[in-house]
Coordinates of N, CA and C in Angstrom, one line a residue:
X16 N -6.5 -3.7 -4.9 CA -6.8 -3.8 -3.4 C -7.2 -2.5 -3.0
X17 N -8.5 -2.3 -2.9 CA -9.1 -1.0 -2.5 C -10.2 -1.3 -1.5
X18 N -10.1 -0.5 -0.4 CA -11.1 -0.7 0.7 C -11.1 -2.1 1.2
X19 N -9.9 -2.7 1.3 CA -9.7 -4.0 1.8 C -10.2 -5.1 0.9
X20 N -10.5 -4.8 -0.4 CA -11.0 -5.9 -1.3 C -10.1 -6.0 -2.5
X21 N -10.0 -7.3 -2.9 CA -9.3 -7.6 -4.2 C -10.2 -7.3 -5.3
X22 N -9.7 -6.7 -6.4 CA -10.6 -6.5 -7.5 C -10.0 -6.8 -8.9
X23 N -10.8 -7.0 -9.8 CA -10.4 -7.2 -11.2 C -11.5 -6.4 -12.0
X24 N -11.1 -5.5 -12.8 CA -12.1 -4.7 -13.6 C -11.6 -4.5 -15.0
X25 N -12.5 -4.0 -15.8 CA -12.1 -3.8 -17.2 C -11.7 -2.4 -17.5
X26 N -12.3 -1.4 -16.8 CA -12.1 0.0 -17.1 C -11.8 0.7 -15.8
X27 N -10.8 1.6 -15.8 CA -10.5 2.4 -14.7 C -10.7 3.9 -15.1
X28 N -11.5 4.6 -14.3 CA -11.6 6.1 -14.5 C -11.2 6.8 -13.3
X29 N -10.1 7.5 -13.3 CA -9.7 8.2 -12.1 C -9.1 9.5 -12.4
X30 N -9.1 10.4 -11.3 CA -8.5 11.7 -11.4 C -7.4 11.7 -10.2
X31 N -6.3 12.3 -10.5 CA -5.2 12.4 -9.6 C -4.9 13.8 -9.2
X32 N -4.4 14.0 -7.9 CA -4.2 15.3 -7.4 C -2.9 15.3 -6.5
X33 N -2.2 16.4 -6.4 CA -1.2 16.5 -5.3 C -2.0 16.9 -4.0
X34 N -1.3 16.5 -2.9 CA -1.9 16.7 -1.6 C -1.1 17.7 -0.8
X35 N -1.9 18.5 0.0 CA -1.2 19.5 0.9 C -1.6 19.2 2.3
X36 N -0.7 19.5 3.3 CA -1.1 19.3 4.7 C -1.2 17.9 5.1
X37 N -1.7 17.7 6.3 CA -1.8 16.4 6.9 C -3.2 16.0 7.4
X38 N -4.2 16.9 7.1 CA -5.5 16.7 7.6 C -6.1 15.3 7.1
X39 N -5.7 14.9 5.9 CA -6.2 13.7 5.3 C -5.8 12.4 6.1
X40 N -4.8 12.5 6.9 CA -4.4 11.3 7.7 C -5.4 10.9 8.7
X41 N -6.2 11.8 9.2 CA -7.2 11.4 10.3 C -8.2 10.4 9.7
X42 N -8.3 9.3 10.4 CA -9.2 8.2 10.0 C -8.9 7.4 8.8
X43 N -7.7 7.6 8.3 CA -7.3 6.8 7.1 C -6.7 5.5 7.5
X44 N -7.1 4.4 6.7 CA -6.4 3.1 6.9 C -5.1 3.1 6.1
X45 N -4.1 2.3 6.5 CA -2.8 2.3 5.9 C -2.3 0.9 5.5
X46 N -1.7 0.9 4.3 CA -1.1 -0.3 3.8 C 0.3 0.0 3.3
X47 N 1.2 -1.0 3.3 CA 2.5 -0.9 2.8 C 2.6 -1.6 1.4
X48 N 3.1 -0.8 0.4 CA 3.2 -1.3 -1.0 C 4.6 -1.3 -1.5
X49 N 5.0 -2.4 -2.1 CA 6.2 -2.5 -3.0 C 5.7 -2.8 -4.4
X50 N 6.1 -2.1 -5.4 CA 5.6 -2.4 -6.7 C 6.8 -2.2 -7.7
X51 N 6.7 -3.0 -8.8 CA 7.6 -2.9 -9.9 C 6.9 -3.1 -11.2
X52 N 7.7 -2.9 -12.3 CA 7.1 -3.0 -13.6 C 7.9 -4.0 -14.5
X53 N 7.2 -4.9 -15.1 CA 7.7 -5.8 -16.0 C 7.7 -5.2 -17.4
X54 N 6.8 -4.3 -17.7 CA 6.7 -3.5 -18.9 C 6.2 -2.1 -18.6
X55 N 6.9 -1.1 -19.1 CA 6.4 0.3 -18.9 C 6.0 0.9 -20.2
X56 N 5.8 0.1 -21.2 CA 5.3 0.6 -22.5 C 3.9 1.2 -22.3
X57 N 3.7 2.4 -22.7 CA 2.5 3.2 -22.4 C 1.2 2.5 -22.9
X58 N 1.3 1.6 -23.9 CA 0.2 0.9 -24.4 C -0.2 -0.4 -23.6
X59 N 0.8 -0.9 -22.8 CA 0.5 -2.1 -22.0 C 1.5 -2.1 -20.8
X60 N 1.1 -1.4 -19.8 CA 1.9 -1.5 -18.6 C 1.6 -2.8 -17.8
X61 N 2.7 -3.5 -17.4 CA 2.5 -4.7 -16.6 C 3.2 -4.5 -15.2
X62 N 2.4 -4.5 -14.2 CA 2.9 -4.2 -12.8 C 2.8 -5.4 -11.9
X63 N 3.8 -5.6 -11.1 CA 3.7 -6.6 -10.0 C 3.7 -5.7 -8.7
X64 N 2.8 -6.2 -7.8 CA 2.7 -5.4 -6.5 C 2.5 -6.3 -5.3
X65 N 3.2 -5.9 -4.3 CA 3.0 -6.6 -3.0 C 2.3 -5.5 -2.1
X66 N 1.1 -5.9 -1.6 CA 0.3 -5.0 -0.7 C 0.3 -5.8 0.6
X67 N 0.9 -5.3 1.6 CA 1.0 -6.0 2.9 C 1.5 -7.4 2.6
X68 N 0.7 -8.4 2.8 CA 1.2 -9.8 2.6 C 0.4 -10.5 1.5
X69 N 0.1 -9.7 0.5 CA -0.6 -10.3 -0.7 C 0.1 -9.8 -2.0
X70 N 0.1 -10.7 -3.0 CA 0.7 -10.3 -4.3 C -0.3 -10.1 -5.4
X71 N 0.0 -9.2 -6.3 CA -0.9 -9.0 -7.4 C -0.1 -8.7 -8.7
X72 N -0.8 -9.1 -9.8 CA -0.3 -8.8 -11.2 C -1.3 -8.0 -11.9
X73 N -0.9 -6.8 -12.4 CA -1.9 -5.9 -13.1 C -1.4 -5.6 -14.5
X74 N -2.4 -5.5 -15.4 CA -2.1 -5.1 -16.8 C -3.0 -3.9 -17.0
X75 N -2.4 -2.8 -17.5 CA -3.1 -1.6 -17.8 C -2.9 -1.2 -19.2
X76 N -3.9 -0.7 -19.9 CA -3.8 -0.2 -21.2 C -3.5 1.3 -21.3
X77 N -3.5 1.9 -22.5 CA -3.2 3.3 -22.7 C -4.2 4.2 -22.0
X78 N -3.8 5.2 -21.3 CA -4.7 6.2 -20.7 C -5.1 7.2 -21.7
X79 N -6.5 7.3 -21.8 CA -7.1 8.3 -22.7 C -7.9 9.2 -21.8
X80 N -7.4 10.5 -21.7 CA -8.0 11.4 -20.7 C -7.9 10.8 -19.3
X81 N -9.0 10.4 -18.7 CA -8.9 9.8 -17.4 C -9.3 8.3 -17.3
X82 N -9.3 7.7 -18.5 CA -9.9 6.3 -18.6 C -8.8 5.4 -19.2
X83 N -8.8 4.1 -18.7 CA -8.0 3.1 -19.3 C -8.5 1.7 -18.9
X84 N -8.1 0.7 -19.7 CA -8.4 -0.6 -19.4 C -7.5 -1.1 -18.3
X85 N -8.0 -1.9 -17.3 CA -7.2 -2.4 -16.2 C -7.7 -3.8 -15.8
X86 N -6.7 -4.7 -15.6 CA -7.1 -6.0 -15.2 C -6.1 -6.4 -14.1
X87 N -6.6 -6.8 -12.9 CA -5.7 -7.1 -11.8 C -6.1 -8.5 -11.2
X88 N -5.0 -9.3 -10.9 CA -5.2 -10.6 -10.4 C -4.3 -10.9 -9.2
X89 N -4.9 -11.6 -8.2 CA -4.0 -12.0 -7.1 C -3.1 -13.1 -7.5
X90 N -1.9 -13.0 -7.1 CA -0.9 -14.1 -7.4 C -0.2 -14.5 -6.0
X91 N 0.4 -15.7 -6.0 CA 1.1 -16.0 -4.7 C 2.1 -15.0 -4.3
X92 N 2.1 -14.7 -3.0 CA 3.1 -13.7 -2.4 C 4.5 -14.0 -2.8
X93 N 4.9 -15.2 -2.7 CA 6.3 -15.6 -3.0 C 6.6 -15.3 -4.5
X94 N 5.7 -15.5 -5.4 CA 5.9 -15.2 -6.8 C 6.1 -13.7 -7.0
X95 N 5.2 -12.9 -6.3 CA 5.3 -11.4 -6.4 C 6.7 -11.0 -5.9
X96 N 7.1 -11.5 -4.8 CA 8.4 -11.1 -4.2 C 9.5 -11.4 -5.1
X97 N 9.5 -12.6 -5.7 CA 10.6 -13.0 -6.6 C 10.6 -12.1 -7.9
X98 N 9.5 -11.8 -8.4 CA 9.4 -10.9 -9.6 C 9.9 -9.5 -9.2
X99 N 9.5 -9.0 -8.1 CA 9.9 -7.7 -7.6 C 11.4 -7.7 -7.4
X100 N 12.0 -8.7 -6.9 CA 13.4 -8.7 -6.6 C 14.3 -9.0 -7.8
X101 N 13.8 -9.7 -8.7 CA 14.7 -10.2 -9.8 C 14.3 -9.8 -11.2
X102 N 13.0 -9.5 -11.5 CA 12.5 -9.3 -12.9 C 12.1 -7.8 -13.1
X103 N 11.7 -7.1 -12.1 CA 11.1 -5.8 -12.4 C 12.2 -4.7 -12.6
X104 N 11.9 -3.7 -13.3 CA 12.8 -2.6 -13.5 C 13.0 -1.9 -12.2
X105 N 14.2 -1.4 -12.0 CA 14.6 -0.7 -10.8 C 14.7 0.8 -11.0
X106 N 14.5 1.6 -10.0 CA 14.1 1.3 -8.6 C 12.7 0.9 -8.5
X107 N 12.4 0.1 -7.5 CA 11.0 -0.3 -7.2 C 10.3 0.9 -6.6
X108 N 9.0 1.0 -6.8 CA 8.2 2.0 -6.1 C 7.8 1.5 -4.8
X109 N 8.1 2.2 -3.7 CA 7.7 1.9 -2.4 C 6.9 3.0 -1.8
X110 N 5.8 2.7 -1.2 CA 4.9 3.7 -0.7 C 4.0 3.2 0.4
X111 N 3.4 4.1 1.1 CA 2.3 3.8 2.0 C 1.1 4.2 1.3
X112 N 0.0 3.4 1.3 CA -1.2 3.7 0.7 C -2.3 3.9 1.9
X113 N -2.9 5.0 1.8 CA -4.0 5.4 2.8 C -5.3 5.4 2.0
X114 N -6.4 4.9 2.7 CA -7.7 5.0 2.1 C -8.6 5.7 3.1
X115 N -9.4 6.6 2.6 CA -10.4 7.2 3.4 C -11.6 7.8 2.6
X116 N -12.7 7.9 3.3 CA -13.9 8.4 2.6 C -13.9 9.9 2.9
X117 N -14.1 10.7 1.8 CA -14.2 12.2 1.9 C -15.1 12.7 0.8
X118 N -15.9 13.6 1.1 CA -16.8 14.2 0.1 C -17.6 13.1 -0.7
X119 N -18.0 12.0 0.0 CA -18.8 11.0 -0.7 C -18.1 10.1 -1.6
X120 N -16.7 10.1 -1.6 CA -15.9 9.2 -2.5 C -14.9 8.5 -1.6
X121 N -14.4 7.4 -2.1 CA -13.2 6.7 -1.5 C -12.0 7.4 -2.2
X122 N -11.1 7.9 -1.3 CA -9.9 8.5 -1.8 C -8.7 7.6 -1.4
X123 N -7.8 7.4 -2.4 CA -6.6 6.7 -2.2 C -5.5 7.7 -2.2
X124 N -4.7 7.7 -1.1 CA -3.6 8.6 -1.0 C -2.3 7.8 -0.9
X125 N -1.3 8.1 -1.8 CA -0.1 7.4 -1.8 C 1.0 8.3 -1.3
X126 N 1.7 7.9 -0.2 CA 2.9 8.7 0.3 C 4.1 7.9 -0.1
X127 N 4.8 8.4 -1.1 CA 6.0 7.7 -1.7 C 7.2 7.7 -0.8
X128 N 8.0 6.7 -0.9 CA 9.2 6.5 0.0 C 10.4 6.4 -1.0
X129 N 11.5 6.2 -0.4 CA 12.8 6.0 -1.0 C 13.1 7.0 -2.2
X130 N 13.2 6.5 -3.4 CA 13.5 7.4 -4.6 C 12.5 8.4 -4.9
X131 N 11.3 8.3 -4.4 CA 10.2 9.2 -4.7 C 9.7 9.9 -3.4
X132 N 10.5 9.9 -2.3 CA 10.1 10.5 -1.1 C 9.8 11.9 -1.2
X133 N 8.8 12.4 -0.5 CA 8.3 13.8 -0.6 C 7.1 13.9 -1.5
X134 N 6.8 12.9 -2.3 CA 5.6 13.0 -3.2 C 4.4 12.3 -2.5
X135 N 3.3 13.1 -2.5 CA 2.1 12.5 -2.0 C 1.0 12.8 -3.0
X136 N 0.3 11.8 -3.5 CA -0.6 11.9 -4.6 C -2.0 11.2 -4.1
X137 N -3.1 11.9 -4.4 CA -4.4 11.4 -4.1 C -5.1 11.1 -5.4
X138 N -5.8 10.0 -5.4 CA -6.7 9.7 -6.5 C -8.0 9.3 -6.1
X139 N -9.0 9.5 -7.0 CA -10.4 9.1 -6.7 C -10.9 8.5 -8.0
X140 N -11.5 7.3 -7.8 CA -12.0 6.6 -9.0 C -13.5 7.0 -9.2
X141 N -13.8 7.1 -10.4 CA -15.2 7.6 -10.8 C -15.9 6.6 -11.6
X142 N -17.3 6.8 -11.6 CA -18.1 5.9 -12.4 C -18.2 6.3 -13.8
X143 N -18.0 7.6 -14.1 CA -17.9 8.2 -15.5 C -17.0 9.3 -15.5
X144 N -16.5 9.7 -16.7 CA -15.6 10.8 -16.9 C -16.2 12.1 -16.5
X145 N -17.5 12.2 -16.6 CA -18.2 13.5 -16.3 C -18.7 13.6 -14.8
X146 N -18.4 12.6 -14.0 CA -18.9 12.6 -12.6 C -18.2 13.8 -11.9
X147 N -19.1 14.5 -11.2 CA -18.6 15.7 -10.4 C -18.0 15.2 -9.1
X148 N -16.9 15.8 -8.6 CA -16.3 15.4 -7.4 C -16.1 16.7 -6.6
X149 N -16.5 16.7 -5.3 CA -16.2 17.8 -4.4 C -14.9 17.5 -3.8
X150 N -13.9 18.4 -4.0 CA -12.6 18.2 -3.6 C -12.4 18.6 -2.1
X151 N -11.8 17.7 -1.4 CA -11.5 18.0 0.0 C -10.5 19.2 0.1
X152 N -10.4 19.8 1.3 CA -9.6 21.0 1.5 C -8.1 20.6 1.4
X153 N -7.7 19.4 1.5 CA -6.3 19.0 1.5 C -5.8 18.7 0.1
X154 N -6.7 18.9 -0.9 CA -6.3 18.7 -2.3 C -5.6 20.0 -2.8
X155 N -4.4 19.8 -3.4 CA -3.6 21.0 -3.9 C -4.0 21.3 -5.3
X156 N -3.5 20.5 -6.3 CA -3.8 20.7 -7.7 C -3.9 19.4 -8.4
X157 N -4.7 19.5 -9.5 CA -4.9 18.2 -10.3 C -3.7 17.9 -11.2
X158 N -3.3 16.6 -11.3 CA -2.2 16.2 -12.1 C -2.6 15.0 -13.0
X159 N -3.9 14.8 -13.2 CA -4.4 13.7 -14.0 C -3.8 13.6 -15.4
X160 N -3.5 14.8 -16.0 CA -3.0 14.8 -17.3 C -1.4 14.9 -17.4
X161 N -0.8 14.8 -16.2 CA 0.7 15.0 -16.2 C 1.3 13.6 -16.1
X162 N 1.9 13.0 -17.2 CA 2.4 11.7 -17.1 C 3.6 11.5 -16.2
X163 N 4.3 12.6 -15.8 CA 5.4 12.4 -14.8 C 5.0 11.7 -13.6
X164 N 3.7 11.8 -13.2 CA 3.2 11.3 -12.0 C 2.7 9.8 -12.1
X165 N 2.7 9.2 -13.3 CA 2.4 7.8 -13.4 C 3.4 7.0 -12.7
X166 N 3.0 6.0 -11.9 CA 4.0 5.2 -11.2 C 5.0 4.6 -12.2
X167 N 4.6 4.2 -13.3 CA 5.6 3.6 -14.3 C 6.6 4.6 -14.7
X168 N 6.3 5.9 -14.8 CA 7.3 6.9 -15.1 C 8.2 7.3 -13.9
X169 N 7.7 7.1 -12.7 CA 8.5 7.4 -11.5 C 9.6 6.4 -11.4
X170 N 9.6 5.3 -12.0 CA 10.7 4.3 -12.0 C 11.8 4.9 -12.9
X171 N 11.5 5.4 -14.1 CA 12.5 5.9 -15.0 C 13.0 7.3 -14.6
X172 N 12.1 8.1 -14.0 CA 12.4 9.5 -13.6 C 11.9 9.7 -12.2
X173 N 12.7 9.2 -11.1 CA 12.2 9.4 -9.7 C 12.0 10.8 -9.3
X174 N 11.1 11.0 -8.4 CA 10.7 12.4 -7.9 C 12.0 13.1 -7.4
X175 N 12.9 12.4 -6.7 CA 14.1 13.0 -6.2 C 15.0 13.7 -7.2
X176 N 14.8 13.3 -8.5 CA 15.6 13.9 -9.6 C 15.0 15.1 -10.3
X177 N 13.7 15.4 -9.9 CA 13.0 16.5 -10.6 C 13.6 17.8 -10.2
X178 N 13.5 18.7 -11.1 CA 13.9 20.1 -10.9 C 12.8 21.0 -11.4
X179 N 12.1 21.7 -10.5 CA 10.9 22.5 -11.0 C 11.3 23.9 -10.8

């Protein structure tokens, strides 16, 4: 669910960054997300997600650099809620998702809640691994290669437990 659209794709190429300040909030659309994982195996992550009043099931492959296979399908909302409440690993990931155009790209900013409160991550999807991206001034540092920030890892090691 990006830019108000449901999608299914075969390959995902994205870069992730930490966010600083609040300038990114101006003009951003907002969604509420609850998500959980049926499998957090790094070779085949299976995620259930509720975005506002829609349900989704997503299967992701192993991340190699900034690329991985990804398949996402809309499922009935009641099914998503039941899986989140009874089948997914705990704690669930809860966050607000903001979308905005900046520097010629659609940016997705996740402001995490509950167990991961205080963490704000921006991601930008690319057409190729070599695509150049002009970084907005509210980008802090890149975390694309840091697996601690993968949502599936935030279930096992929530941000509130980190000591840096």
